[in-house]
Short mmCIF file of C-alpha atoms and ligand atoms in Angstrom, two decimals:
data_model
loop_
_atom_site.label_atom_id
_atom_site.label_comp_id
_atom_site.label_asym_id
_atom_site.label_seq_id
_atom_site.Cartn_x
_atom_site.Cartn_y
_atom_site.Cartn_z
CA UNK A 1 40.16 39.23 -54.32
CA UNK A 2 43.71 39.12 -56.07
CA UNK A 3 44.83 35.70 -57.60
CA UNK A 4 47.54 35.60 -54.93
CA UNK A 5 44.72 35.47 -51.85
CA UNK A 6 42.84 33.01 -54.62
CA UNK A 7 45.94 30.54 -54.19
CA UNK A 8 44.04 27.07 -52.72
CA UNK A 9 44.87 26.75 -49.33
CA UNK A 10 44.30 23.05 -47.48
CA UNK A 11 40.93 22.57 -45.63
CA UNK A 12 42.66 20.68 -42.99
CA UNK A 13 46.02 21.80 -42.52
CA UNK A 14 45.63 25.19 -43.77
CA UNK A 15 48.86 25.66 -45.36
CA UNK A 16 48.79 26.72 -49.20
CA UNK A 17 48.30 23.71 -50.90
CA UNK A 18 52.27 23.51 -52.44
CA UNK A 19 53.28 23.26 -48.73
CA UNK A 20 50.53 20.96 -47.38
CA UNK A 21 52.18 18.86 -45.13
CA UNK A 22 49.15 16.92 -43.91
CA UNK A 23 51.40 13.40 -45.06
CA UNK A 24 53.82 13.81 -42.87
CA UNK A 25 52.33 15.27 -39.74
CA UNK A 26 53.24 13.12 -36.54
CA UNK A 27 51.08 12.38 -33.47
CA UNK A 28 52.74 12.85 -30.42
CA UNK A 29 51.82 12.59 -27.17
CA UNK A 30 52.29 14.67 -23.99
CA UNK A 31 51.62 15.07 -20.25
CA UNK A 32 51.05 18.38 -21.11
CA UNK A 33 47.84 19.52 -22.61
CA UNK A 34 48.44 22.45 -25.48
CA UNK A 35 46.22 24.89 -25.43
CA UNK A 36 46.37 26.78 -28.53
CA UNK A 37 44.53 30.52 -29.04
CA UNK A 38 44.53 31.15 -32.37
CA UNK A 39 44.22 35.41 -33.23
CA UNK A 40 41.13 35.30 -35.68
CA UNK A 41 43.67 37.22 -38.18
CA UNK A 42 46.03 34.63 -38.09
CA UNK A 43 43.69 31.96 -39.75
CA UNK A 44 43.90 33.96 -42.98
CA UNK A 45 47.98 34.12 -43.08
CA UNK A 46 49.87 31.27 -45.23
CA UNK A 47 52.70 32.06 -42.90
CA UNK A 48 49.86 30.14 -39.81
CA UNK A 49 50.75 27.14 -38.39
CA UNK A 50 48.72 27.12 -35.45
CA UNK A 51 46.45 24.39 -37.11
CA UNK A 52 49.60 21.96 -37.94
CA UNK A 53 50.40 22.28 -34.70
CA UNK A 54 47.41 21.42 -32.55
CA UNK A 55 47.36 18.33 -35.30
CA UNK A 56 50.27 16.83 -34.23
CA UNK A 57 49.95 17.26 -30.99
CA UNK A 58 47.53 14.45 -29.49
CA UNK A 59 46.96 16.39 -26.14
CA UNK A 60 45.63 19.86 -27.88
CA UNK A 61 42.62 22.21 -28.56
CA UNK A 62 42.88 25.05 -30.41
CA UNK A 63 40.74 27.91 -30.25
CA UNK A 64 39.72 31.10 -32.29
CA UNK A 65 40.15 34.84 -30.29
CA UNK A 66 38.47 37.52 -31.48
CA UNK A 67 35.93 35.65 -33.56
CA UNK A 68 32.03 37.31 -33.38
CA UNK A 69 30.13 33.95 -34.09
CA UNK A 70 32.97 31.41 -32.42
CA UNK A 71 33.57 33.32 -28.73
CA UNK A 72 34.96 30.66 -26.00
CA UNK A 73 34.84 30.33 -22.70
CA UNK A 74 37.83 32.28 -21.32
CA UNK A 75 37.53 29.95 -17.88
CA UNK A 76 39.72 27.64 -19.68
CA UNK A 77 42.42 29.94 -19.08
CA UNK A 78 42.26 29.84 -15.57
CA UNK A 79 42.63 25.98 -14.98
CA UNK A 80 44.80 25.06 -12.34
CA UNK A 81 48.57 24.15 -13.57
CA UNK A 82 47.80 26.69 -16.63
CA UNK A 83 51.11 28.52 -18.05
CA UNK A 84 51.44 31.26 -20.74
CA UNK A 85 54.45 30.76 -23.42
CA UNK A 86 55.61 34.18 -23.84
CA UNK A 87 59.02 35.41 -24.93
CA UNK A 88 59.11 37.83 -22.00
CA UNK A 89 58.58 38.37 -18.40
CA UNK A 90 59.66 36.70 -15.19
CA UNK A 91 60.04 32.64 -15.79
CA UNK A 92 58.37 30.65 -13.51
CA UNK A 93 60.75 29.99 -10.53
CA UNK A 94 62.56 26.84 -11.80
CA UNK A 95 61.21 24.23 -8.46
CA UNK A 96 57.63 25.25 -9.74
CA UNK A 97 55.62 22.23 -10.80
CA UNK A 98 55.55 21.49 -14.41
CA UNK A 99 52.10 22.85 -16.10
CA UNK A 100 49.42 20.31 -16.64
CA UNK A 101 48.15 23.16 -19.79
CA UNK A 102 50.14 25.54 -21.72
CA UNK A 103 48.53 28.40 -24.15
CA UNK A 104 50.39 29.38 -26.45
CA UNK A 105 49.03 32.46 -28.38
CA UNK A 106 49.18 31.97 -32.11
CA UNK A 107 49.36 35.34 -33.36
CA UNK A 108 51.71 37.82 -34.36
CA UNK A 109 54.00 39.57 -31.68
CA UNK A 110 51.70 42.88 -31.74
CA UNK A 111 48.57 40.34 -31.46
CA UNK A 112 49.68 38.48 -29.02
CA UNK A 113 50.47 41.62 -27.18
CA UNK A 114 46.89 42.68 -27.24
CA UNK A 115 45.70 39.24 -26.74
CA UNK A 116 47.42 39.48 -23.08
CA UNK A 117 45.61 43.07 -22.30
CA UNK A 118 42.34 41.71 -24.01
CA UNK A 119 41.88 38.83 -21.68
CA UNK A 120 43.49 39.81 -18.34
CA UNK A 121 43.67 35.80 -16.82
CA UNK A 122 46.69 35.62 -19.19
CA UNK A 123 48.71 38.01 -17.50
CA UNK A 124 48.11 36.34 -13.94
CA UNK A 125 49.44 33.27 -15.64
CA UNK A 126 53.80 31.70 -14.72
CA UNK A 127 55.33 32.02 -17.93
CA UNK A 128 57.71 29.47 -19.61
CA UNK A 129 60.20 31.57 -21.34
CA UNK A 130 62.49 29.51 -24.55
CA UNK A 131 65.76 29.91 -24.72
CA UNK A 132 67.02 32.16 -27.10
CA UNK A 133 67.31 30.04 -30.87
CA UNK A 134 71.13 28.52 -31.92
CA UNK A 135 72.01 30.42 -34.01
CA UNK A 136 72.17 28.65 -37.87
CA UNK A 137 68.79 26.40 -36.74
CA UNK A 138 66.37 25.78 -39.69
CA UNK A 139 63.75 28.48 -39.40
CA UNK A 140 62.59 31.51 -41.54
CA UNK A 141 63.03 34.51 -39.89
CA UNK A 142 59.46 35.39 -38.55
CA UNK A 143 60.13 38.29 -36.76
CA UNK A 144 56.67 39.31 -36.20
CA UNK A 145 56.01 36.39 -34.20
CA UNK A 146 56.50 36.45 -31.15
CA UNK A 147 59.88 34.98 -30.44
CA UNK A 148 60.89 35.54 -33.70
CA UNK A 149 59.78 31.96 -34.40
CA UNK A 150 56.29 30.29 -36.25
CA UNK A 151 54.11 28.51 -33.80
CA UNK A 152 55.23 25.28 -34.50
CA UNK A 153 58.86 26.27 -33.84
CA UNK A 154 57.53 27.17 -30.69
CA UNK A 155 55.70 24.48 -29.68
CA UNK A 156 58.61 21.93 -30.61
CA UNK A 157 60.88 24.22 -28.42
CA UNK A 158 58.45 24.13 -25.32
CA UNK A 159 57.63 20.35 -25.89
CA UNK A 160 61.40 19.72 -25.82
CA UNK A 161 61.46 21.83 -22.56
CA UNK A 162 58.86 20.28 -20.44
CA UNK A 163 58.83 16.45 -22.36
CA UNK A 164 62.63 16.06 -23.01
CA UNK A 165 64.02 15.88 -26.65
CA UNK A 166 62.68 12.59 -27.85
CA UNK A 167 58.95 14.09 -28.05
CA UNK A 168 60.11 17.18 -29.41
CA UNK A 169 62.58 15.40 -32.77
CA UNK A 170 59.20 15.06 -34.66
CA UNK A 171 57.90 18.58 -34.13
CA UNK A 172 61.37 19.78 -35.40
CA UNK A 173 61.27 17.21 -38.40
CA UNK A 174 57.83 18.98 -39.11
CA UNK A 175 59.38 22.50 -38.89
CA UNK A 176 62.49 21.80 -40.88
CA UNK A 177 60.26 20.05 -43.67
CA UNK A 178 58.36 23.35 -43.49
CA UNK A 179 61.29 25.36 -43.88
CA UNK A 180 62.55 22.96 -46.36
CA UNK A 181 59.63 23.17 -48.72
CA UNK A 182 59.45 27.04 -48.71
CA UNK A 183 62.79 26.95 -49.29
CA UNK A 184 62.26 24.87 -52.26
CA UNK A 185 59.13 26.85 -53.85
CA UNK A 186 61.26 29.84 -53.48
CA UNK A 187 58.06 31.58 -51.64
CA UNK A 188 54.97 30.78 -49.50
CA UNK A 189 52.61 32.62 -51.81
ZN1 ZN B 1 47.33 19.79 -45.47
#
């Protein structure tokens, strides 16, 4: 193992320890449950933020794919009212009832790609489609996520989508202080 994959990482919100952001991580509340599938590869990247975001969201579960001694019950995935964040593909039609669950894959674009042929419910799934980012918002570029944005960027965008702006101000805060403190260290490593 090099020193640099040695670097401590925190148990809880698995962030390298610099960036740890366990202090300031909100609680908010939806209607809509968050259903977070977390690429078994991801869990290892300093870049994740999967686990931040299921923690600050009150209404989430987040589970592994791909994991040999963790497999889940893929029946989740076809609840009634479930959607599929993805940055592509038809939107649902606009006068479709909002979602009661949304998964959002937390993986890289390529991943997530092969998440959707893996498990074949996802595809049969409406998608909510974000807008396209301002550009000049607070982010890193993280092109190989899908979107082009972390998964907390995402989830902030499609809170602020389906619970209005005032839920979504404290998943931002959490990005930008993300942002803020890589920006500070001068790297995530
Ligand atoms: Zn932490």
């Amino acid at each position: 193992m090099s020193p640099r994959a040695a670097r401590p990482r925190c148990d809880r919100c698995n962030l390298p320890s610099h960036l740890c952001l366990c202090a300031e991580i909100p609680r908010v509340e939806t209607r809509t449950r968050f259903l977070l599938l977390q690429h078994v590869m991801e869990i290892a990247k300093k870049s994740n933020t999967g686990r931040v975001a299921a923690l600050a969201l009150a209404n989430a579960r987040l589970l592994t794919h791909g994991s040999p001694v963790e497999p889940f019950d893929t029946a989740v995935l076809a609840e009634p009212g479930t959607w599929l964040l993805y940055p592509d593909g038809a939107p649902a039609p606009p006068d479709a009832p909002a979602p009661r669950q949304l998964v959002v894959l937390d993986a890289s674009w390529s991943q997530a790609r092969r998440m959707t042929q893996r498990l074949p419910v996802l595809r049969t799934l409406p998608r909510l489609v974000l807008p396209p980012p301002e550009p000049g918002m607070l982010r890193l570029r993280e092109p190989t996520h899908p979107a082009g944005m972390s998964t907390l960027d995402a989830v902030a965008r499609a809170v602020a989508m389906l619970e209005g702006p005032e839920a979504a101000a404290p998943l931002e805060r959490l990005a930008a202080l993300r942002v803020q403190r890589i920006a500070e260290c001068g790297t995530l490593n």
